[in-house]
GROMACS .gro file of C-alpha atoms in nm:
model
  247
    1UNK     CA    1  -0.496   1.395   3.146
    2UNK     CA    2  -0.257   1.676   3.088
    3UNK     CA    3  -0.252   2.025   3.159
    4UNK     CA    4  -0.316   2.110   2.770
    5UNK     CA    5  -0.605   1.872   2.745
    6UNK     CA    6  -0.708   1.993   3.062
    7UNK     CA    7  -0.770   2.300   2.933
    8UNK     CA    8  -0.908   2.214   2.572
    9UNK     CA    9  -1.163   2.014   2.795
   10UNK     CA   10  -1.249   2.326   3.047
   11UNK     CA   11  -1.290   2.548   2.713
   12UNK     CA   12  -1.497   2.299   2.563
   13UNK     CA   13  -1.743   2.210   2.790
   14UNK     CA   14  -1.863   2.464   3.122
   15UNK     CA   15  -1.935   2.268   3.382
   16UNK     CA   16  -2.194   2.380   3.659
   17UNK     CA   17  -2.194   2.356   3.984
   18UNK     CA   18  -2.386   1.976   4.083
   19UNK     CA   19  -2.736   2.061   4.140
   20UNK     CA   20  -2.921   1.889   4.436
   21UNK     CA   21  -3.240   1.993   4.385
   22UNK     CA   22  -3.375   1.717   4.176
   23UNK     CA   23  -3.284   1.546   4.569
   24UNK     CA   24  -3.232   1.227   4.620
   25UNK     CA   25  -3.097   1.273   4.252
   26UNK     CA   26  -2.825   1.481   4.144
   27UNK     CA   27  -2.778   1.668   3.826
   28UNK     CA   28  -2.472   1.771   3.646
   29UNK     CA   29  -2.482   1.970   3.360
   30UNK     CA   30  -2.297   2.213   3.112
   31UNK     CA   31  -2.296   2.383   2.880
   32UNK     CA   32  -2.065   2.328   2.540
   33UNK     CA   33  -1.967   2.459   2.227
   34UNK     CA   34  -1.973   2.261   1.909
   35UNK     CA   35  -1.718   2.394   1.731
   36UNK     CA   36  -1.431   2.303   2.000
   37UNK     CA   37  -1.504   1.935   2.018
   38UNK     CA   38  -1.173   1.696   1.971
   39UNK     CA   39  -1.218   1.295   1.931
   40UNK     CA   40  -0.951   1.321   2.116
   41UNK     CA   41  -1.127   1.401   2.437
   42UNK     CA   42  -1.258   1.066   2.458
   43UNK     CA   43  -0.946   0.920   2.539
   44UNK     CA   44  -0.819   1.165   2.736
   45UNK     CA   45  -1.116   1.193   2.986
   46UNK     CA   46  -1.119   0.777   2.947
   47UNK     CA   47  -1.509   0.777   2.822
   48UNK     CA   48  -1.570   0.493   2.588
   49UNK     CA   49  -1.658   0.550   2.226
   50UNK     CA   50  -1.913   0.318   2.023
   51UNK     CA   51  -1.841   0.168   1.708
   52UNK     CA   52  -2.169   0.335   1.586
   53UNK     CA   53  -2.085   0.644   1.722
   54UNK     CA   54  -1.717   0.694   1.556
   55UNK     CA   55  -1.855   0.678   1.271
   56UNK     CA   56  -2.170   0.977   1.327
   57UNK     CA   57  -2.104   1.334   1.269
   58UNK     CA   58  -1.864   1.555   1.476
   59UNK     CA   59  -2.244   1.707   1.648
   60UNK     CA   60  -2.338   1.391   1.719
   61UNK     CA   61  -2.034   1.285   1.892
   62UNK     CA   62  -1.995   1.573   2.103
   63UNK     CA   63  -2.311   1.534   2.220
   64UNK     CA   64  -2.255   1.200   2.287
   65UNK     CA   65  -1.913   1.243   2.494
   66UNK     CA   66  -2.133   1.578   2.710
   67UNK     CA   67  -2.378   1.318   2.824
   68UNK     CA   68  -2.144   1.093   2.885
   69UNK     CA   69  -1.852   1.292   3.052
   70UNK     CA   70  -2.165   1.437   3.277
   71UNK     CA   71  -2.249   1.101   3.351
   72UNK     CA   72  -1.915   0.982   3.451
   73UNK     CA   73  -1.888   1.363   3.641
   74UNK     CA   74  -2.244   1.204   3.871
   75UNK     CA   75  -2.090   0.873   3.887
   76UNK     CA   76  -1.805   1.004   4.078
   77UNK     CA   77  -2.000   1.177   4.290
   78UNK     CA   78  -2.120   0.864   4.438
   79UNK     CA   79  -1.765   0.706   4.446
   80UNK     CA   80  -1.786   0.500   4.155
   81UNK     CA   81  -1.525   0.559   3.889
   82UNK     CA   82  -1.409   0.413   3.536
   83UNK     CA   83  -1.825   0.270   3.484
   84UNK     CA   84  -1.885   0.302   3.088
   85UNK     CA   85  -2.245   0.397   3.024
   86UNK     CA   86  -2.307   0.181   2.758
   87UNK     CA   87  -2.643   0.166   2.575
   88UNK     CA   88  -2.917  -0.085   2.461
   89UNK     CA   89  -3.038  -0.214   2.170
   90UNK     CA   90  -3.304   0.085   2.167
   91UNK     CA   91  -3.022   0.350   2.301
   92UNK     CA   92  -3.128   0.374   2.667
   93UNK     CA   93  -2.832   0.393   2.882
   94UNK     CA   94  -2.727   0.114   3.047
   95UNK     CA   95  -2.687   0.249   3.466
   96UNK     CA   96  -2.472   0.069   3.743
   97UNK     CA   97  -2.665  -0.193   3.991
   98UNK     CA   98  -2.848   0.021   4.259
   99UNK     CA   99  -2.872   0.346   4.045
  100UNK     CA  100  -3.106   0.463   3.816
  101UNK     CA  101  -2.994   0.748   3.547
  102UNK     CA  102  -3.111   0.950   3.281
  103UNK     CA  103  -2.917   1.183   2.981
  104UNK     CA  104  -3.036   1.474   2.810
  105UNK     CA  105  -2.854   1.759   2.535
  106UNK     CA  106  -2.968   2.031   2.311
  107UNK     CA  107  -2.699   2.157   2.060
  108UNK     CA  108  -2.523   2.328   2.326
  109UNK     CA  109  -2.614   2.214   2.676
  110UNK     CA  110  -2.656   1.830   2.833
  111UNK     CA  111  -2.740   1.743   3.139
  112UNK     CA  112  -2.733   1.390   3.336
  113UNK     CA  113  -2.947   1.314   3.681
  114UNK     CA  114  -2.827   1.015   3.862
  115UNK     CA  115  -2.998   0.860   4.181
  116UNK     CA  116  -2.944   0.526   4.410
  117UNK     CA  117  -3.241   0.350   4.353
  118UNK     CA  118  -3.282   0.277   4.711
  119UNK     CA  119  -3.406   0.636   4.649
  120UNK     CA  120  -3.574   0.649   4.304
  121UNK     CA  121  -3.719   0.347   4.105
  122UNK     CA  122  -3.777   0.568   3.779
  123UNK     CA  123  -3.585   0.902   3.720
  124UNK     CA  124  -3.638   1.086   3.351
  125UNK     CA  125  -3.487   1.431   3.272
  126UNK     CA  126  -3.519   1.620   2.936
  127UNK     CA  127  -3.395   1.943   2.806
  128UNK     CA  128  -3.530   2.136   2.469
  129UNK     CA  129  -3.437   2.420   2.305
  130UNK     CA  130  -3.747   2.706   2.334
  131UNK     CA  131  -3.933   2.690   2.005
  132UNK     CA  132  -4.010   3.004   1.849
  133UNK     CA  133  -4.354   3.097   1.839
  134UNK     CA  134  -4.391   3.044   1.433
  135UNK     CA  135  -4.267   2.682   1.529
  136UNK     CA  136  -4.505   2.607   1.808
  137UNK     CA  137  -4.815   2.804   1.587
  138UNK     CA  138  -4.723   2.530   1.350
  139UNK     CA  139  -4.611   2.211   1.567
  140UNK     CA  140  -4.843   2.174   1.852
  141UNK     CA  141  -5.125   1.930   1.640
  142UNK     CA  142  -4.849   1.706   1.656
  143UNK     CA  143  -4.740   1.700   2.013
  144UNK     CA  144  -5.026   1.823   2.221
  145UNK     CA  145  -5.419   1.754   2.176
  146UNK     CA  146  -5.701   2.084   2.177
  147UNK     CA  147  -5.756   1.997   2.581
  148UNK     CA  148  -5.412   2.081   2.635
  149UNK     CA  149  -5.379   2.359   2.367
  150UNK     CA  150  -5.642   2.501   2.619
  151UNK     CA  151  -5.502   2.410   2.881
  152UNK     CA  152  -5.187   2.619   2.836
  153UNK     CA  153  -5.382   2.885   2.643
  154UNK     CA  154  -5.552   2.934   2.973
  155UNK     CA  155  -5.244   2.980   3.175
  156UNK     CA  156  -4.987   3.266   3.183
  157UNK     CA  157  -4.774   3.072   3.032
  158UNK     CA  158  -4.695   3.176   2.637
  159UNK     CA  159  -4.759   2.905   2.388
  160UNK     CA  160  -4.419   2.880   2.262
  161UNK     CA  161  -4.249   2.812   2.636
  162UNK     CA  162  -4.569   2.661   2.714
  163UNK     CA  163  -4.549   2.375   2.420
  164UNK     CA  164  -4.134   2.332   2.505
  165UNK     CA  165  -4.254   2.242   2.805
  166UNK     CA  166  -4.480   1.998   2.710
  167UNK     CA  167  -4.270   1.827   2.444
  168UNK     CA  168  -3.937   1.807   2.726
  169UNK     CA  169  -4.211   1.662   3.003
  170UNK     CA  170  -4.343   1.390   2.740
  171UNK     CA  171  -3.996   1.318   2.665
  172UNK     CA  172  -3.887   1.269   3.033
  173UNK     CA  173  -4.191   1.037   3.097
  174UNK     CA  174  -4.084   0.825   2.822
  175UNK     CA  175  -3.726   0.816   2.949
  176UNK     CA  176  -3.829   0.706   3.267
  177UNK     CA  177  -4.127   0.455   3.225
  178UNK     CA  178  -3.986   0.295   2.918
  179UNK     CA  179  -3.782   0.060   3.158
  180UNK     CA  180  -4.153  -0.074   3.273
  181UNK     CA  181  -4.310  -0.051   2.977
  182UNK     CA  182  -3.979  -0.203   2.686
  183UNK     CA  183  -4.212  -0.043   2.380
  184UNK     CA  184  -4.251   0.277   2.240
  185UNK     CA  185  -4.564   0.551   2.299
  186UNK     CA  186  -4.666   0.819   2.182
  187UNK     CA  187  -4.708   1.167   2.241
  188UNK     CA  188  -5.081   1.086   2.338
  189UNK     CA  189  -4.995   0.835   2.604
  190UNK     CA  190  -4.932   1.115   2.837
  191UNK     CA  191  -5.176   1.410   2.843
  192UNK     CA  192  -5.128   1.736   2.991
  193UNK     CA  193  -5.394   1.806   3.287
  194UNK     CA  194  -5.279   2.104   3.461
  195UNK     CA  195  -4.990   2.358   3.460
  196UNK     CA  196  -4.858   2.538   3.748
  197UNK     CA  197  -4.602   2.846   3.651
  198UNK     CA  198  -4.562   2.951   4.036
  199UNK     CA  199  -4.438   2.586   4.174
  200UNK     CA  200  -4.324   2.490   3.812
  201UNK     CA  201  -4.520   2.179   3.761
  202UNK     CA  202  -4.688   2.039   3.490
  203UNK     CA  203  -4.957   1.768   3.556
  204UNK     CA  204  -5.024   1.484   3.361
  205UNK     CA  205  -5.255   1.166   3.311
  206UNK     CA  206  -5.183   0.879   3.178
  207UNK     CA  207  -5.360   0.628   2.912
  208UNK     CA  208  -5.380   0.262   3.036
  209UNK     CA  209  -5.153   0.110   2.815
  210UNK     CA  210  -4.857   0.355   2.998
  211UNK     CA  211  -4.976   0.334   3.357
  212UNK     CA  212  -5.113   0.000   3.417
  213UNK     CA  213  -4.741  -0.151   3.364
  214UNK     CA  214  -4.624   0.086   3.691
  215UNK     CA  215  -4.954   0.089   3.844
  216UNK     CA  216  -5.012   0.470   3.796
  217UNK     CA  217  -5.360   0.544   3.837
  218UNK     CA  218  -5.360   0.902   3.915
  219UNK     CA  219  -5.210   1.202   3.756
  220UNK     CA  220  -4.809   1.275   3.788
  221UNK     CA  221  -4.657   1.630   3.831
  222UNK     CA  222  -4.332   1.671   3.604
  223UNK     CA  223  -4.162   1.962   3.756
  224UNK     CA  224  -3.935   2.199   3.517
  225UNK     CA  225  -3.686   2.458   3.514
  226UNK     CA  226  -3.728   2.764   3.255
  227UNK     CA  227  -3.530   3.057   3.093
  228UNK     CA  228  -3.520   3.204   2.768
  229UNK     CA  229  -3.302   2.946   2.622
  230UNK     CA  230  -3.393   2.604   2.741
  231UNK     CA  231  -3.713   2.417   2.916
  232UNK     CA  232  -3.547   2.145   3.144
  233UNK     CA  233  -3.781   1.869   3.325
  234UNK     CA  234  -3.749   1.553   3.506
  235UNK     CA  235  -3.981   1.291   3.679
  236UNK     CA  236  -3.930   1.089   3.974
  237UNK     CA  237  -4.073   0.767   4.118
  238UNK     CA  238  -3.991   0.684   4.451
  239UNK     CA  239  -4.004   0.264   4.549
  240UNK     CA  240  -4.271   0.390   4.765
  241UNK     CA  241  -4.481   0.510   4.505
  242UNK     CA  242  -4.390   0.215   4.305
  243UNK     CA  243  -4.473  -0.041   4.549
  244UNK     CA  244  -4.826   0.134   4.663
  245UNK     CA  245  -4.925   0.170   4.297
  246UNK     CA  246  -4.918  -0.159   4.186
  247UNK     CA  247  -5.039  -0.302   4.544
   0.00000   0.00000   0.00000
């Protein structure tokens, strides 16, 4: 890549430092803006470009080439280089033998988590936009039950963070367990349980149709990162867990 594209990259997309506490995973992220996306930087940084996604909007394609640029960015980290993260029938990217991955964006930040899966059998990670609280007054029938309205109405936690939450934590379970599971569920599947603002955990149970496939049994804790901007989470299943669960 050149000097100039170099730098039209750089400007494009801010790249943070990788993040090890997701441990054994990694997670690179950055931040972009929109209105400095080139097609050309999918040539230039080598990342492969769908058919279907030449022909989306210019949004959707820089999205696409963050998630993928971060996920070529984790790839390296482990030594492996030129991989293209293709994707599924149902979108779900398709990860190297012995790791497991997962991709996330807003409309100006993505993220990717990466792990061997001598580590991790199940890694999801999700990032949303804070709703406003007008938005979450008027969303939450549809993404979290009365229990769980309660439930964060009894914390400190305000509903509008408290909802963003929820929705990225139902997202990242679906990310990861939809590799067991090869259908689609529902916000219900998973229901909030607990939240914890001090540790930043979220708790959640599971109906029978999404945990009998894993063998989860018990409640999970999704843990989460938080500012005014964004509500980032990600769940983990070690082969341990995996193994003892379905023993």
């Amino acid at each position: 890549m050149s000097k100039t594209a170099q730098k039209a990259l750089a400007e494009f997309i801010c790249i943070a430092p990788v993040d090890q506490r997701l441990n054994p995973a990694v997670l690179m992220s950055g931040s972009f803006k929109l209105e400095l996306f080139d097609d050309a930087f999918f040539s230039q940084a080598a990342i492969h470009l769908p058919d279907t996604i030449s022909r989306a909007s210019s949004k959707r394609k820089a999205e696409y080439f963050c998630g993928r640029y971060l996920a070529a960015l984790a790839l390296r980290h482990y030594g492996l280089e030129h991989f293209d993260v293709l994707a599924d029938d149902k979108r779900c990217p398709q990860w190297p033998a012995g790791f497991v991955g997962s991709i996330s964006h807003t409309d100006n930040f993505a993220a990717c988590a990466l792990a061997p899966s001598s580590g991790l059998s199940a890694l999801g990670i999700d990032c949303q936009a804070i709703l406003s609280p007008s938005k979450a007054e008027k969303l939450w029938p549809k993404i979290i039950d009365r229990d769980e309205f309660n439930i964060i109405a009894a914390s400190s936690v305000e509903l509008n963070y408290g909802l963003s939450l929820c929705f990225s934590a139902k997202e990242s379970i679906y990310k990861a367990l939809y590799p067991f599971i090869r259908k689609f569920f529902g916000f219900s599947a998973a229901k909030l349980c607990a939240i914890n603002p001090e540790q930043q955990y979220l708790e959640f149970d599971f109906s029978a149709e999404l945990g009998k496939p894993i063998g989860i049994e018990h409640s999970l804790r999704i843990y989460y990162h938080i500012d005014s901007n964004r509500a980032l989470s990600y769940v983990q299943l070690s082969p341990e867990q995996v193994c003892s669960q379905r023993s």
